[in-house]
Amino acid sequence: PSHDMESREWIAHGREMIGICASVFVLMIDGWKRSIGVQTEIKHAIKLRKIIKTVDLESGGQWRITPVTPEQITEMARK
């Protein structure tokens, strides 16, 4: 039961933060597609018409930030 409460609190907190942010960055680390929290936050960001950007670590150790459309991030999560 406490795990469920903790999850709900994190989801509520995430929604609140997304509501005040101009854009949302999705860190493309292992497991992001399976994360219920990440998927919930992406859907909320899309609903609020937030700018969404992906953050990838390239092979040379550099971070790449890429703006994506709601359709692109939704398709990426399905693959």
Short mmCIF file of C-alpha atoms in Angstrom, two decimals:
data_model
loop_
_atom_site.label_atom_id
_atom_site.label_comp_id
_atom_site.label_asym_id
_atom_site.label_seq_id
_atom_site.Cartn_x
_atom_site.Cartn_y
_atom_site.Cartn_z
CA PRO A 1 0.00 0.00 0.00
CA SER A 2 2.72 2.56 0.81
CA HIS A 3 4.34 1.91 -2.59
CA ASP A 4 1.04 2.78 -4.30
CA MET A 5 0.76 5.97 -2.29
CA GLU A 6 4.34 6.89 -3.10
CA SER A 7 3.69 6.31 -6.82
CA ARG A 8 0.58 8.48 -6.75
CA GLU A 9 2.48 11.23 -4.95
CA TRP A 10 5.25 11.15 -7.55
CA ILE A 11 2.73 11.25 -10.40
CA ALA A 12 0.96 14.23 -8.81
CA HIS A 13 4.29 15.97 -8.26
CA GLY A 14 5.35 15.28 -11.86
CA ARG A 15 2.11 16.72 -13.22
CA GLU A 16 2.50 19.82 -11.10
CA MET A 17 6.07 20.36 -12.32
CA ILE A 18 5.09 19.83 -15.95
CA GLY A 19 2.32 22.37 -15.51
CA ILE A 20 4.80 25.12 -14.64
CA CYS A 21 7.57 24.15 -17.08
CA ALA A 22 7.95 25.53 -20.60
CA SER A 23 9.31 22.24 -21.91
CA VAL A 24 9.83 18.63 -20.91
CA PHE A 25 13.06 16.69 -21.42
CA VAL A 26 12.85 12.92 -21.82
CA LEU A 27 16.10 11.21 -20.84
CA MET A 28 16.44 8.29 -23.24
CA ILE A 29 17.98 5.81 -20.80
CA ASP A 30 17.29 2.11 -20.61
CA GLY A 31 13.74 1.51 -19.42
CA TRP A 32 12.17 4.87 -20.29
CA LYS A 33 9.69 3.18 -22.62
CA ARG A 34 8.54 0.78 -19.87
CA SER A 35 8.34 3.42 -17.16
CA ILE A 36 4.73 4.14 -16.26
CA GLY A 37 5.84 7.42 -14.69
CA VAL A 38 7.68 8.61 -17.80
CA GLN A 39 4.81 7.61 -20.08
CA THR A 40 2.29 9.38 -17.81
CA GLU A 41 4.40 12.54 -17.82
CA ILE A 42 4.78 12.46 -21.61
CA LYS A 43 1.01 12.14 -22.05
CA HIS A 44 0.44 15.02 -19.63
CA ALA A 45 3.02 17.18 -21.44
CA ILE A 46 1.28 16.47 -24.76
CA LYS A 47 -2.10 17.32 -23.24
CA LEU A 48 -0.71 20.66 -22.00
CA ARG A 49 0.98 21.30 -25.38
CA LYS A 50 4.44 21.51 -23.84
CA ILE A 51 7.60 21.47 -25.92
CA ILE A 52 9.14 17.99 -25.68
CA LYS A 53 12.83 17.27 -26.20
CA THR A 54 14.73 14.02 -26.02
CA VAL A 55 18.13 13.77 -24.37
CA ASP A 56 20.50 11.07 -25.67
CA LEU A 57 24.04 10.19 -24.68
CA GLU A 58 26.03 9.76 -27.88
CA SER A 59 28.86 7.27 -28.28
CA GLY A 60 31.49 10.01 -27.83
CA GLY A 61 30.08 10.93 -24.43
CA GLN A 62 28.31 14.05 -25.63
CA TRP A 63 24.66 14.78 -24.84
CA ARG A 64 22.33 15.38 -27.78
CA ILE A 65 19.09 17.31 -27.18
CA THR A 66 16.46 17.01 -29.91
CA PRO A 67 13.07 18.70 -30.10
CA VAL A 68 10.35 16.19 -31.03
CA THR A 69 6.68 16.39 -31.92
CA PRO A 70 4.02 14.62 -29.85
CA GLU A 71 3.65 12.12 -32.69
CA GLN A 72 7.39 11.41 -32.75
CA ILE A 73 7.71 10.77 -29.01
CA THR A 74 4.59 8.60 -29.05
CA GLU A 75 6.01 6.53 -31.91
CA MET A 76 9.41 6.26 -30.20
CA ALA A 77 7.75 4.87 -27.08
CA ARG A 78 6.07 2.13 -29.14
CA LYS A 79 9.28 0.78 -30.69
#
